[in-house]
Tab-separated table of C-alpha atoms in Angstrom:
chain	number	residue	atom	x	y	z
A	204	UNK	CA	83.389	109.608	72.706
A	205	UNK	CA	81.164	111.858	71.447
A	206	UNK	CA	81.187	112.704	67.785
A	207	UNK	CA	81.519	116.594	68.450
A	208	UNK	CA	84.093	115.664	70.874
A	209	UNK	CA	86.325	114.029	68.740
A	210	UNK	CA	88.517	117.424	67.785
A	211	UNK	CA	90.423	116.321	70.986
A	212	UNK	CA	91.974	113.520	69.951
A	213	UNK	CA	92.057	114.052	66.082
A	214	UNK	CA	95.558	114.726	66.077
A	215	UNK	CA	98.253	113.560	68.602
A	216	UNK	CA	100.392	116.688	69.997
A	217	UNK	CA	97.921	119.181	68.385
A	218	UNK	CA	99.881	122.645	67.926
A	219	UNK	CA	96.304	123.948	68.767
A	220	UNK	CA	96.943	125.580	72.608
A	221	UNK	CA	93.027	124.214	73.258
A	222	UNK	CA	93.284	121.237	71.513
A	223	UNK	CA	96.530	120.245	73.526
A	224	UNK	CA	95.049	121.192	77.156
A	225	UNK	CA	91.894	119.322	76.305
A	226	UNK	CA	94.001	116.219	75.485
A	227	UNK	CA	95.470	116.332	78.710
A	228	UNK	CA	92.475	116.901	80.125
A	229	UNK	CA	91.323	113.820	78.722
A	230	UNK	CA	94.624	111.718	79.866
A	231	UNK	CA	95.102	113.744	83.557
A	232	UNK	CA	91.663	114.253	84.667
A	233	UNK	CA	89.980	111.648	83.067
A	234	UNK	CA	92.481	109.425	83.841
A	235	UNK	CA	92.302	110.017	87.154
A	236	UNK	CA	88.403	109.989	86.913
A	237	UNK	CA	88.696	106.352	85.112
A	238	UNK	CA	91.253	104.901	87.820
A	239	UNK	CA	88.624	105.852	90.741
A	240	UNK	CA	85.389	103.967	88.750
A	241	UNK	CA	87.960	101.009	87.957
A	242	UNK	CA	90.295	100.278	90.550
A	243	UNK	CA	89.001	102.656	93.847
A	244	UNK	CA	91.781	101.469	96.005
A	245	UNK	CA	94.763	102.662	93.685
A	246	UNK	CA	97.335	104.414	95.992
A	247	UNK	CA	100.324	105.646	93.335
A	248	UNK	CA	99.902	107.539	90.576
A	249	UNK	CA	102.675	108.048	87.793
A	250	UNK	CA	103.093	110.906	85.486
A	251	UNK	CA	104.636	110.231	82.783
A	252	UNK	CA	106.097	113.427	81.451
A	253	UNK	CA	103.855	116.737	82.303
A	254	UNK	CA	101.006	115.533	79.488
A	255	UNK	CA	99.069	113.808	82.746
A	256	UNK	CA	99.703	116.242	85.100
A	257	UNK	CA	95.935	117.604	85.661
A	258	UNK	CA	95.030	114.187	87.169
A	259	UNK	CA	97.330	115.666	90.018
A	260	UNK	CA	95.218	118.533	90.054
A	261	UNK	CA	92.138	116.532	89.842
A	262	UNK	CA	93.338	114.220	92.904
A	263	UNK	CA	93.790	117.768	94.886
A	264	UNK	CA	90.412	118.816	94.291
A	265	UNK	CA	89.131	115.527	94.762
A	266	UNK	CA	90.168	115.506	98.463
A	267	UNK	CA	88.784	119.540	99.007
A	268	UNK	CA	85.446	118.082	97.798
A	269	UNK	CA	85.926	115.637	101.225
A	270	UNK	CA	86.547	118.912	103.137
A	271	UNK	CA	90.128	119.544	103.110
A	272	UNK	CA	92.095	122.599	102.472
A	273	UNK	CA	93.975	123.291	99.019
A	274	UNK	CA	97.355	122.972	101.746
A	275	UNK	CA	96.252	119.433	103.503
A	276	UNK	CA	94.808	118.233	99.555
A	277	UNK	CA	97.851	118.921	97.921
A	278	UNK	CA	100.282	116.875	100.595
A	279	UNK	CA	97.930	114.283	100.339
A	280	UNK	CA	98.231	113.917	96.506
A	281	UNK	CA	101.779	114.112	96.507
A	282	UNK	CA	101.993	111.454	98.872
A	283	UNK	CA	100.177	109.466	95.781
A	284	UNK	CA	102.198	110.725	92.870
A	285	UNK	CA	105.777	110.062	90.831
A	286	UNK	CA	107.077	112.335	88.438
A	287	UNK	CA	108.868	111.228	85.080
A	288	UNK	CA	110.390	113.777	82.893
A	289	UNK	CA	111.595	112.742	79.882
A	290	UNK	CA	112.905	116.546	78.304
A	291	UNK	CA	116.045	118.493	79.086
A	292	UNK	CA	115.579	120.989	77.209
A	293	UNK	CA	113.339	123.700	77.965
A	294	UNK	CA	111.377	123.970	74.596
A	295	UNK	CA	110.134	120.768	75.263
A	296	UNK	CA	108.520	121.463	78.054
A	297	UNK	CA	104.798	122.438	77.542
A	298	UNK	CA	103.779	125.835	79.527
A	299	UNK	CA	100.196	126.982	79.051
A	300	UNK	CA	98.159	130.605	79.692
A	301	UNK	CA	96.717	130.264	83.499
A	302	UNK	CA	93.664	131.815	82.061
A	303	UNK	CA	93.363	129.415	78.981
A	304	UNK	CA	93.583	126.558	81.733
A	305	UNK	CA	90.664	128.251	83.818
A	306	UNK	CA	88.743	128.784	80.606
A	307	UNK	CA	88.791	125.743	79.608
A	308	UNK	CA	88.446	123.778	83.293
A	309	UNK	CA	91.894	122.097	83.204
A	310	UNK	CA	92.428	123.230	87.139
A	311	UNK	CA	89.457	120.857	88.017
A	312	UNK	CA	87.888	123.674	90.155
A	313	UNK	CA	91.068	125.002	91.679
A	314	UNK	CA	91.283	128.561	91.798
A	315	UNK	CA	94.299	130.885	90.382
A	316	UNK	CA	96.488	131.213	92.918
A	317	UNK	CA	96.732	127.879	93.711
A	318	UNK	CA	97.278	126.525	90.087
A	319	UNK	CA	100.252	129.682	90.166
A	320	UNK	CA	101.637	127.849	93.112
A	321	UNK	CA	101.169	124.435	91.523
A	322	UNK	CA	102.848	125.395	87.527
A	323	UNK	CA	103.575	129.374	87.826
A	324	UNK	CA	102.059	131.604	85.444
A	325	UNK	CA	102.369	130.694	82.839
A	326	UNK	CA	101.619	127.326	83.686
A	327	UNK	CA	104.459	124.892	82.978
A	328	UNK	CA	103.340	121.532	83.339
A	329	UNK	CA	106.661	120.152	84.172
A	330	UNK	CA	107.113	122.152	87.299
A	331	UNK	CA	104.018	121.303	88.215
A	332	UNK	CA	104.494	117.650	87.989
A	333	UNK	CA	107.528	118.255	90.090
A	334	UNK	CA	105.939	120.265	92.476
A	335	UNK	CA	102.817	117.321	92.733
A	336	UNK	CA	105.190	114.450	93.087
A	337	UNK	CA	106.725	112.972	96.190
A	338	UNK	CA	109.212	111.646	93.857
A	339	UNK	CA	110.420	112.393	90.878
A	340	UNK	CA	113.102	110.751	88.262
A	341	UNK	CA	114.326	110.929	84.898
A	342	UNK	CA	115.035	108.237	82.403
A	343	UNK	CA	118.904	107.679	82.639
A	344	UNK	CA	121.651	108.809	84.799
A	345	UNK	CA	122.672	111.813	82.516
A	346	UNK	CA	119.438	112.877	81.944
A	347	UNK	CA	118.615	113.019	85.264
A	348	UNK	CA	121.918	114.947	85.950
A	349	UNK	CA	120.764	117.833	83.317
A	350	UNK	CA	117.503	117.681	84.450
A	351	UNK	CA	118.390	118.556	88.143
A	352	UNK	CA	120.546	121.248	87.061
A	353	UNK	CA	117.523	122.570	84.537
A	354	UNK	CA	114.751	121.995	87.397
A	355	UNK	CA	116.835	123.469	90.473
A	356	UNK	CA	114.727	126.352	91.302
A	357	UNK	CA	111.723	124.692	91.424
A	358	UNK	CA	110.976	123.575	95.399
């Protein structure tokens, strides 16, 4: 990394709203950017929590750079992604400004109103991780009881 990079991962969960999309900039997108040089035949992705959620966004964008619509890109990256969420309680779930994340390039060329249909505005990444994921699960049996009840209105 970079030396005038390294504000991004100075400090783990930076209370910085910058600091925190770049780091999952860094984990999503470059994640997903790392898994394609390394391993090009990986065909499941799994988010652990909303932090890696851009590499779902990155995947969609991916597959409108072969040609595809944001509609036939986005079913074909949920067909490739599982969702864990690991907070049932709603302060604990990161949401971000929509226009911080186009600032800053977190919506890996996607436009507005598809990143609003991804994570709403403002964007909240778990809701968009359940929203990218063909599955998604929670890590025990009450947890994932509260968390259906707390995630119900999200399709």
């Amino acid at each position: 990394m970079a030396p005038q990079d390294r504000w991004i991962t100075r400090r783990l969960y930076d209370a910085q709203p910058d600091a925190r999309i770049a780091q999952e900039m860094l984990l999503g997108i470059g994640g997903v950017r790392a898994l394609r040089l390394l391993y090009p035949l990986v065909r499941l992705h799994h988010f652990n929590e909303g932090h890696a959620v851009f590499g779902g966004l990155e995947l969609i964008a991916g597959r409108m750079e072969d040609g595809a619509t944001f509609e036939e890109a986005w079913r074909d990256a949920r067909e490739t992604i599982v969702f864990t969420t690991h907070t049932p309680v709603p302060a604990g779930n990161e949401v971000h400004s929509l226009a911080d994340l186009l600032r800053l390039g977190a919506g890996s060329e996607l436009v507005a109103g598809e990143l609003r249909r991804i994570g709403g505005d403002p964007f909240n990444m778990t809701a968009a991780g359940l929203r990218l994921a063909r599955r998604a699960n929670a890590v025990a049996q009450l947890h994932g009881e509260t968390a259906r009840r707390m995630w119900a209105e999200v399709e």
